[in-house]
PDB file of C-alpha atoms in Angstrom:
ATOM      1  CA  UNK A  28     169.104  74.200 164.062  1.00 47.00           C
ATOM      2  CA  UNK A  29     169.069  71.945 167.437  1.00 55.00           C
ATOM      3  CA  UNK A  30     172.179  69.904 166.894  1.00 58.00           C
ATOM      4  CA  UNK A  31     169.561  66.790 167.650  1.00 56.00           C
ATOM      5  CA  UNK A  32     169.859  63.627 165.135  1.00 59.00           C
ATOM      6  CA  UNK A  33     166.749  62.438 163.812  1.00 58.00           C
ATOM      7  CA  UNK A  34     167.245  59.177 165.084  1.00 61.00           C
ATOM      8  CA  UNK A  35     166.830  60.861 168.802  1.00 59.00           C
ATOM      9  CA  UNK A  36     164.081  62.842 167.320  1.00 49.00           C
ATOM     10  CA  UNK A  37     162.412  59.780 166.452  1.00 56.00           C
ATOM     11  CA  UNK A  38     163.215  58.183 169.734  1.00 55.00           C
ATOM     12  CA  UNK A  39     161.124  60.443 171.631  1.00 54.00           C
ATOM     13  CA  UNK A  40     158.437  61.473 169.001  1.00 55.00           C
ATOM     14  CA  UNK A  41     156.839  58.447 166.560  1.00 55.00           C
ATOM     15  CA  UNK A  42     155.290  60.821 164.110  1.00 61.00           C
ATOM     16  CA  UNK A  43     155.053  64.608 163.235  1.00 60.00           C
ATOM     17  CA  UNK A  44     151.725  64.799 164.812  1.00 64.00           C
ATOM     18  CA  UNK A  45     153.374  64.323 168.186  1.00 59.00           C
ATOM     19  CA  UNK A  46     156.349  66.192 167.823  1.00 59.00           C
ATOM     20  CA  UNK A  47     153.700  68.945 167.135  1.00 62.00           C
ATOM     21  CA  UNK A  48     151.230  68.467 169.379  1.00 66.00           C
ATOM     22  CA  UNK A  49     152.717  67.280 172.145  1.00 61.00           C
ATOM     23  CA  UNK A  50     150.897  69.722 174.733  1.00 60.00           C
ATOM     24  CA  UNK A  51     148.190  67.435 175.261  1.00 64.00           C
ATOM     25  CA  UNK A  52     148.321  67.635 178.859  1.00 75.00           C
ATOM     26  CA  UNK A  53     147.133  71.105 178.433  1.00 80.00           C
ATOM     27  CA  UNK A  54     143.802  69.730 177.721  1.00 85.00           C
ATOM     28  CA  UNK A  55     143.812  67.602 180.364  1.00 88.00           C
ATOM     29  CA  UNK A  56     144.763  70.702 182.522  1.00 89.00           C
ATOM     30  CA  UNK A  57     141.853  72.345 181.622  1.00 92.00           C
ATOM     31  CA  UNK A  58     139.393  69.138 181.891  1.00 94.00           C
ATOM     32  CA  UNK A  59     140.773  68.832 185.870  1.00 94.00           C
ATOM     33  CA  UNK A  60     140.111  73.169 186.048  1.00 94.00           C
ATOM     34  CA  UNK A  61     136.715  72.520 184.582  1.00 96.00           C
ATOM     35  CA  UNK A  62     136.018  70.443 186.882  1.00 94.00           C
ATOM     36  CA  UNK A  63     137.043  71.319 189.980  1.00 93.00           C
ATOM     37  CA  UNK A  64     135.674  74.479 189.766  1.00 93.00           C
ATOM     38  CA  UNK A  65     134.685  76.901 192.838  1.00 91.00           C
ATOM     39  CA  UNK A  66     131.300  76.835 194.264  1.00 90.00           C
ATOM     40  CA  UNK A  67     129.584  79.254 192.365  1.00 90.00           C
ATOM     41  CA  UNK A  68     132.353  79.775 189.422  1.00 94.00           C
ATOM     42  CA  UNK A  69     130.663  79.242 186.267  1.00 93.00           C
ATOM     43  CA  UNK A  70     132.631  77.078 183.343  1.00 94.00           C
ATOM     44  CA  UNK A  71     133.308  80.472 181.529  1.00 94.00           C
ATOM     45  CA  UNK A  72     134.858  82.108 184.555  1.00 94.00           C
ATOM     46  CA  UNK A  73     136.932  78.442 184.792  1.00 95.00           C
ATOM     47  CA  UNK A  74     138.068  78.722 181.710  1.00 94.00           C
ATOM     48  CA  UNK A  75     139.330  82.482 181.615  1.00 92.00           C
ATOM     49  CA  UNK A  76     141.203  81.489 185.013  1.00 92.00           C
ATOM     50  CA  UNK A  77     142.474  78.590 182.718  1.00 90.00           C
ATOM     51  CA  UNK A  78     143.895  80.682 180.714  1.00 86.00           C
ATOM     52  CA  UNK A  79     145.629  83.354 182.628  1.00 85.00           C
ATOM     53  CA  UNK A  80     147.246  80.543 184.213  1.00 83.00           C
ATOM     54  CA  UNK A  81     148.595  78.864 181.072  1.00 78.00           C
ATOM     55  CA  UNK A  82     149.575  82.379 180.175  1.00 72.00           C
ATOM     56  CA  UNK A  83     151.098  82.712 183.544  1.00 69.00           C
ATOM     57  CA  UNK A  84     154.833  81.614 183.389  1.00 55.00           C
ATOM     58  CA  UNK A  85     154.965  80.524 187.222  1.00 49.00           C
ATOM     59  CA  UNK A  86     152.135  77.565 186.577  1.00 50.00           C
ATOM     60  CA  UNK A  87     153.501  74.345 185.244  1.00 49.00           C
ATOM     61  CA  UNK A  88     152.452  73.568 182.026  1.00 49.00           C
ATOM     62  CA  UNK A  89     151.944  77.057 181.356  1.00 51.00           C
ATOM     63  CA  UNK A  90     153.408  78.670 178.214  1.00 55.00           C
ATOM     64  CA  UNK A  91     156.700  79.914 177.962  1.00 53.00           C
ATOM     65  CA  UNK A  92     155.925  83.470 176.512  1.00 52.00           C
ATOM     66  CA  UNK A  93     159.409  84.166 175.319  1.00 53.00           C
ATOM     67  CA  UNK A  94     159.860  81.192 173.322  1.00 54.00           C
ATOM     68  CA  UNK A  95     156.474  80.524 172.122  1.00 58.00           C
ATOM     69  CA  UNK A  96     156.284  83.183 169.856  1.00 60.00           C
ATOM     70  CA  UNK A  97     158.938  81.882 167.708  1.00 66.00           C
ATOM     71  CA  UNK A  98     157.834  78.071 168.662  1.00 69.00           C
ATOM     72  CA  UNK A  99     154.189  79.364 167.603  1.00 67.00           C
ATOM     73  CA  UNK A 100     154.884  81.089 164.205  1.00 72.00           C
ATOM     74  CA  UNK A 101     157.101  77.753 163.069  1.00 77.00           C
ATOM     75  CA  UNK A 102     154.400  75.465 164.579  1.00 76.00           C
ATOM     76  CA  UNK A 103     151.790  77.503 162.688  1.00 77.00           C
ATOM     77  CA  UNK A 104     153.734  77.166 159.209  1.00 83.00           C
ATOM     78  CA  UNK A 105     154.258  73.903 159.517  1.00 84.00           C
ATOM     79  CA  UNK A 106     150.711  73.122 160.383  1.00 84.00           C
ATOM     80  CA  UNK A 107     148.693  75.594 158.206  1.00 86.00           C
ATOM     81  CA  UNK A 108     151.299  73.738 154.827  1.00 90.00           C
ATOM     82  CA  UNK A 109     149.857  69.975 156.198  1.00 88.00           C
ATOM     83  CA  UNK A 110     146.077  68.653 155.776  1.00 91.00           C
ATOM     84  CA  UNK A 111     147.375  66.044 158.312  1.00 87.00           C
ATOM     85  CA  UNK A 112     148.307  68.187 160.202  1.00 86.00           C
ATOM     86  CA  UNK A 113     145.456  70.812 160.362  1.00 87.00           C
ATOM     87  CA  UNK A 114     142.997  67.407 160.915  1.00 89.00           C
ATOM     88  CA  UNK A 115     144.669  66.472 163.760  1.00 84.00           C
ATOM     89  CA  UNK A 116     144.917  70.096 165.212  1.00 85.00           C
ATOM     90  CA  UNK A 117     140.986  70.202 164.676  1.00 89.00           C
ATOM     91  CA  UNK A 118     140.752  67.029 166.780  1.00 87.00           C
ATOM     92  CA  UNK A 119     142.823  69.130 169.630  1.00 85.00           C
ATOM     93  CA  UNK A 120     140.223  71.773 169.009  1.00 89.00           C
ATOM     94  CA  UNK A 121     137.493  69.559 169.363  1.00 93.00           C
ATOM     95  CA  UNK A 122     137.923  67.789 172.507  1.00 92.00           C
ATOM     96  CA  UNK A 123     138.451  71.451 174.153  1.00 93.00           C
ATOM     97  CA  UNK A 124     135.123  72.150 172.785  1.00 95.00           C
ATOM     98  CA  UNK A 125     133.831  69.341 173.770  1.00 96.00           C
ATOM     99  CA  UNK A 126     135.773  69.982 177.666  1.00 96.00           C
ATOM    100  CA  UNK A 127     134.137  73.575 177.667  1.00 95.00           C
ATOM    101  CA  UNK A 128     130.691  72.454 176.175  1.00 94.00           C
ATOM    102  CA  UNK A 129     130.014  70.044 178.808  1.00 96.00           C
ATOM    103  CA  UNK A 130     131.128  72.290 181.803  1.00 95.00           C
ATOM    104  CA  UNK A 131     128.253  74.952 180.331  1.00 93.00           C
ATOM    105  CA  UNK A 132     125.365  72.438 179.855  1.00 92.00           C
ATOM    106  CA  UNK A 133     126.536  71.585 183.589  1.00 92.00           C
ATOM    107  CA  UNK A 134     125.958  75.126 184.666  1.00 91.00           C
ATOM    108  CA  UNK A 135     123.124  75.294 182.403  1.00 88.00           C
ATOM    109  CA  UNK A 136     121.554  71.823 183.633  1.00 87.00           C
ATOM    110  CA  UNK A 137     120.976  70.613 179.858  1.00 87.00           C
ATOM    111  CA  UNK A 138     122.453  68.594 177.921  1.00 88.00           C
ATOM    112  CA  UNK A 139     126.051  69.203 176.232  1.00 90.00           C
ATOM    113  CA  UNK A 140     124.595  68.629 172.656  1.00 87.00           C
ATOM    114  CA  UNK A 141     121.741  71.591 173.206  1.00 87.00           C
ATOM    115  CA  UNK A 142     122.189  74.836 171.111  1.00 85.00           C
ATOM    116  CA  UNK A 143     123.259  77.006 174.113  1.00 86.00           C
ATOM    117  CA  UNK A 144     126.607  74.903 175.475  1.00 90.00           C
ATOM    118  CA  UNK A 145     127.385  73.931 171.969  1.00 90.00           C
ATOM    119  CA  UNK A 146     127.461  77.762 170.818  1.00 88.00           C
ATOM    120  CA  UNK A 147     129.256  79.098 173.441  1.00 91.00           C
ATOM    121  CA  UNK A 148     132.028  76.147 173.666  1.00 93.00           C
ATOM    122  CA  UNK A 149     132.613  76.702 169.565  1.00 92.00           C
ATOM    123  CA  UNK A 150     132.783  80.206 170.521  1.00 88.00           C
ATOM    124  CA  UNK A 151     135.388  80.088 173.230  1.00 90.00           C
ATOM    125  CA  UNK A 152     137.513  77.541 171.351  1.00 90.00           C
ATOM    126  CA  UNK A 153     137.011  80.292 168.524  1.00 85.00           C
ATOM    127  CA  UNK A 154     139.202  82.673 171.146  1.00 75.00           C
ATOM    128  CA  UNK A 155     142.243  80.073 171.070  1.00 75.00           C
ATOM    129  CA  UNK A 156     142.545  80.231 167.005  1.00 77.00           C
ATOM    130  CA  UNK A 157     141.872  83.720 167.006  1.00 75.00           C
ATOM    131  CA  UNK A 158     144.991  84.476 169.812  1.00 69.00           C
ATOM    132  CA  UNK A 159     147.537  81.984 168.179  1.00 68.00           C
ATOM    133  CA  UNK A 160     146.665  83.659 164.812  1.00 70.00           C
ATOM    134  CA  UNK A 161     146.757  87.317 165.861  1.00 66.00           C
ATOM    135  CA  UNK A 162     150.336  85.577 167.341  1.00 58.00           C
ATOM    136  CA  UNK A 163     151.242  84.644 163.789  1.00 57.00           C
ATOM    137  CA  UNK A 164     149.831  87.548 161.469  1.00 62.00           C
ATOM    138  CA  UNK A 165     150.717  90.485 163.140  1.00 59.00           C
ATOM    139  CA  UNK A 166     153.327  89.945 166.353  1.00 61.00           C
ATOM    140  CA  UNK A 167     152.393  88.306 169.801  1.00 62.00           C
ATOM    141  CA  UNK A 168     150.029  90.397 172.216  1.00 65.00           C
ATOM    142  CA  UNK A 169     151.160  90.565 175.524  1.00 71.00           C
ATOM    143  CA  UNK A 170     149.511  88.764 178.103  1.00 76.00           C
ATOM    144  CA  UNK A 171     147.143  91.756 179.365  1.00 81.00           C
ATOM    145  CA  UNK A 172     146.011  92.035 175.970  1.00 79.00           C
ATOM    146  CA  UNK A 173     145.612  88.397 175.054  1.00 76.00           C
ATOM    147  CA  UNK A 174     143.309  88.024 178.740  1.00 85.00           C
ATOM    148  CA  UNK A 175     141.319  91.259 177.497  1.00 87.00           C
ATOM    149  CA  UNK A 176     140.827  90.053 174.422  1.00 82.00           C
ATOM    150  CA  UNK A 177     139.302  86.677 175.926  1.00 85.00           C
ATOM    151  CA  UNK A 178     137.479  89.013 178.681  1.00 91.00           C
ATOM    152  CA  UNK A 179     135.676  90.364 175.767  1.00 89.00           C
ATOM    153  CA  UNK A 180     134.995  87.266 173.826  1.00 86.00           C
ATOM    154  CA  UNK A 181     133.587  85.778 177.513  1.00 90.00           C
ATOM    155  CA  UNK A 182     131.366  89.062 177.764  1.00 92.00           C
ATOM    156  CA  UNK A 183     129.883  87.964 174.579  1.00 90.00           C
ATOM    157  CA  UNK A 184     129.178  84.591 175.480  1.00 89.00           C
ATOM    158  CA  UNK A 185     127.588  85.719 178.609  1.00 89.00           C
ATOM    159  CA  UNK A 186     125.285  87.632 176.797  1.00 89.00           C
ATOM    160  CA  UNK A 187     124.303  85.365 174.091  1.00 84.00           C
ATOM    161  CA  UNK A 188     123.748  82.854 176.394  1.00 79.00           C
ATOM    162  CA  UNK A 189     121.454  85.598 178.953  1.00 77.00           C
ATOM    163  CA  UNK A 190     119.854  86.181 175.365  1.00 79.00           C
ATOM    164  CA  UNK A 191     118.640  82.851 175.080  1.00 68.00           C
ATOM    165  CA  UNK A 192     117.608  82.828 178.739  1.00 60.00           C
ATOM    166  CA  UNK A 193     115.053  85.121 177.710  1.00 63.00           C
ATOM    167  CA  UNK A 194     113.093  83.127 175.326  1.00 57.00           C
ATOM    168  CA  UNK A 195     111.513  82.407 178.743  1.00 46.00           C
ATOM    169  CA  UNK A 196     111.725  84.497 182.178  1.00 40.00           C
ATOM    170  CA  UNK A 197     110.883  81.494 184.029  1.00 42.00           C
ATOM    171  CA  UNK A 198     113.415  79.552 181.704  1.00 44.00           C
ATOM    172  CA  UNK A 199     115.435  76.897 184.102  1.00 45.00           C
ATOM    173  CA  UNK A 200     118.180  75.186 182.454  1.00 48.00           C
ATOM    174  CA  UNK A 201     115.743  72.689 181.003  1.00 50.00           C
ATOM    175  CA  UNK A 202     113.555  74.616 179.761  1.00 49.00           C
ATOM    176  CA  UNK A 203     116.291  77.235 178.537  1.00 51.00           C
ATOM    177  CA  UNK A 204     117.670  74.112 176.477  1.00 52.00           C
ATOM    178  CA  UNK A 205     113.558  73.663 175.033  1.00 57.00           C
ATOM    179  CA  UNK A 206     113.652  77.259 173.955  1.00 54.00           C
ATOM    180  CA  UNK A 207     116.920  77.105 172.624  1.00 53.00           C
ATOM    181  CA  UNK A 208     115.924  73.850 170.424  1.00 54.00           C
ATOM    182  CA  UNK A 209     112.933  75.192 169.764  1.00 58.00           C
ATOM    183  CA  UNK A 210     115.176  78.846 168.165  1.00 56.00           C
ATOM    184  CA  UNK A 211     117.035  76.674 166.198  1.00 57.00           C
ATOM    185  CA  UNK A 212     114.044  74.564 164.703  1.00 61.00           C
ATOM    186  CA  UNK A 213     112.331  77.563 163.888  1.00 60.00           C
ATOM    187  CA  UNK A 214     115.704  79.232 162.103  1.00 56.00           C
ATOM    188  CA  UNK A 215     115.798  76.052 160.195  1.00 58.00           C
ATOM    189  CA  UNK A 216     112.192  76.757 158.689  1.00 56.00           C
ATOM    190  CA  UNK A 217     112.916  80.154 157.861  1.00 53.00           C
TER     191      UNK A 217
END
């Protein structure tokens, strides 16, 4: 083990949750990338950059590739043997949802709760489960293959979200968020 009391564990951590999730600067990382994005650079091309940077050992705050593979497996253990713990690790996952899904509606000019932004957010938080687990399950992918794996879940979101812009050739983002409303109202009659 660490050779670290729990008193000085305690000390520096109140709870579990925070001795767990402690990386919640990450989030605020990518809320300051969302933001300050590029003229031009769309919230999905943000939040790939994002991501090769956290995967990039030079960045600060950026993941330490040779020790979070072990750090990841015991983190996922613990968590996945927890319903506390897998709550708050949804709430993590939430407000980077919630992060990504208002950067699209931005880009989109709707609002953050219309279908489109609120797919493709769920979707690209949907990449970050699907990484740490392929982590856990079956050995951690390098970082080319982790970034081509997200290049291809961004591809997708790309084109669901050119699908919904053609409900509607002349579809703006307003009117892109109608037709997407109107999609979903119409699925729910079916």
């Amino acid at each position: 083990a660490a050779d670290v009391s729990p008193r000085t564990v305690t000390v520096h951590f109140a709870t579990k949750e925070d001795l767990l999730f402690g990386d919640e600067d990450v989030y605020d990382l990518l809320a300051e990338r969302l933001e300050l994005r590029s003229p031009g650079e769309t919230a999905l091309d943000a939040l790939r950059a994002w991501i090769a940077e956290m995967l990039d050992a030079g960045t600060p705050g950026a993941i330490d590739p040779d020790r979070s593979w072990e750090l990841a497996a015991t983190r996922r253990r613990i968590i996945d043997a927890d319903p506390e713990l897998q709550q708050r690790e949804r709430g993590h996952l939430a407000r980077a949802e919630n992060l990504i899904g208002a950067a699209v509606a931005r880009d989109l000019a709707v609002r953050p709760d219309d279908l489109a932004p609120r797919v493709t957010a769920a979707a690209a938080v949907a990449v970050f489960i699907l990484l740490e687990r392929m982590e856990h399950a079956g050995g951690r992918p390098s970082t080319e293959e982790g970034l081509a794996l997200v290049d291809r879940v961004l591809e997708f979101l790309r084109g669901g979200m050119a699908a919904l812009s053609r409900l509607d050739p002349t579809a703006t983002g307003a009117t892109l968020g109608a037709a997407a409303r109107r999609l979903a109202r119409d699925e729910d009659v079916r």
